[in-house]
Amino acid sequence: MAPTTRSQTSSLPSTPTPPPSKRTLSTSTLTTPSKRSKHSPPSSPNTKPRILILGSGWSGFTLAQSLSKTPLSQSHQITLLSPHRTMALTPLLASAACGIFDFRIAEEPVRRLSTAGRVTKYQVHVSSIDLKWQVVKCRAAVGSNGDARLAAEDGVNSDGEEGDGHGEEAEFELGYEKLVLAPGSETNTFSTPGVLEHCLTMKSVQDAMSLRERILDCFELASLPVCSEERQRELLHFVIVGGGPTGVELAAELDELVHGHLSRIYPDLEGRATISVYDVADRMLGQFGEKLSEYAMEKFRRRDVRVCMGREIEGFEIGIMSVKDEGEVKFGVAIWCAGNKATSLVEGLDVRKGEGAMQRVCTDRLLRVLKPEGKEARKGIEDYFDNIYALGDAADIEGMSLPPTAEVALQKARWLAKHLNSPIQNENGNVEGEGFKYDQKALVAYIGRKDGIVDGGGKWTGKGAWLAWRSGSLEWTRSWRRRAMIVLVWVMNKLDGREIARR
């Protein structure tokens, strides 16, 4: 029998019936038989099957945006859970931090998805997931775009002051028919002491804002008449830990900002600023070919950007980094770009996970989450959850080992949106198909001063590579509005300099 396409309006698998002591689940609310629980949302007439998306990063945002434009948004309730109001366009954060354009260009409001009423978004932290009863426990995440959490126990805000009494009312549960895990990742400190207390990261627009302020603060402090030359050099030493694309592009942007712009408005400090890139690896940009990596490091050295490879960082204190075999290194600002790890939510899930420092959720080629090894054999059932998918940094396809990049997240989200709308079933009713295939794009990295490197479709460097990187800035945006804003800012910067240091 030939495979058939399942109707887009067909109902999804029903939620399992809980025991009498459990609350009765629906696709939109949780209620008790007698009265509504204070931990549940109020009753709603919407009883459509719910597709629950956890996370508003590259994969979660793109999936929700894609599904909102399909017939599935009419037959199902699409709900997005995220502690953030906006999605950070991470490849643009370094440029925003260094004054190339406004921070608003480097983020996309998540709520724009629901303007047509096709996607519901809740600004919450997901505390836990009950895979058996298909329930997600949530807690409100209001304040500072998800960076400040409600103290539900005593009703105080992040500053320790009296809050508005949200408390337990801000906790609730949601049932789902299909679940998409896209929670992203967290900064991996590799148990290095002092990283979280004394280093900045580059994962959000708030991080980029903090970096810009710290850079300007260091220059203002160094310009004071009471500051010695030695102290000036310490304050104007900018350390980047991590020799991957994020660290390298940040070093390139900082080099341009410090030596090409700020040196003009702080002429007394010219020649005092230093940028250093540290990494435990023997070379930066390990994803690229060795010749391209050597090219980038040589260009940095010629510009007096210190390339410190093969270094082991032992810890951080206020203004001091301890390096094995090098001793204490004083700095004004340190940015940690050394790696990511799984979120605590992912760590607590009873699913199959990969090995290594970042234990990512394992999926099959249809992006379905795999059950722990041996569990399916004991019960004689499939080795995957047929209603749970995983995307983005938190997930990997077993046997493929794809990198946790924005490009992989985008391609998976677009593929899953099509798959959920038109799943192919065999004669037994099981979903089948070739599954996801990753289309490897050329790797592009900016190394500053209108220079870059490209690995893919040939290996090339120079101005052409820089133009390829610049065009990528337009492709990463999620709307025509931001593309227009970027082009306009480029023109204004050319005519009048960056806003951070105008001519």
Tab-separated table of C-alpha atoms in Angstrom, residues 19-25 30-37:
chain	number	residue	atom	x	y	z
A	19	PRO	CA	-5.135	8.074	38.031
A	20	PRO	CA	-8.005	9.421	40.177
A	21	SER	CA	-5.605	11.311	42.452
A	22	LYS	CA	-4.150	13.233	39.531
A	23	ARG	CA	-5.616	16.411	38.054
A	24	THR	CA	-7.547	15.959	34.835
A	25	LEU	CA	-5.522	17.229	31.867
A	30	LEU	CA	-5.345	21.764	34.111
A	31	THR	CA	-8.314	21.566	36.449
A	32	THR	CA	-9.671	19.426	39.247
A	33	PRO	CA	-13.108	17.830	38.909
A	34	SER	CA	-14.580	20.091	41.596
A	35	LYS	CA	-12.843	23.428	41.257
A	36	ARG	CA	-9.962	25.091	39.490
A	37	SER	CA	-6.568	24.674	41.151
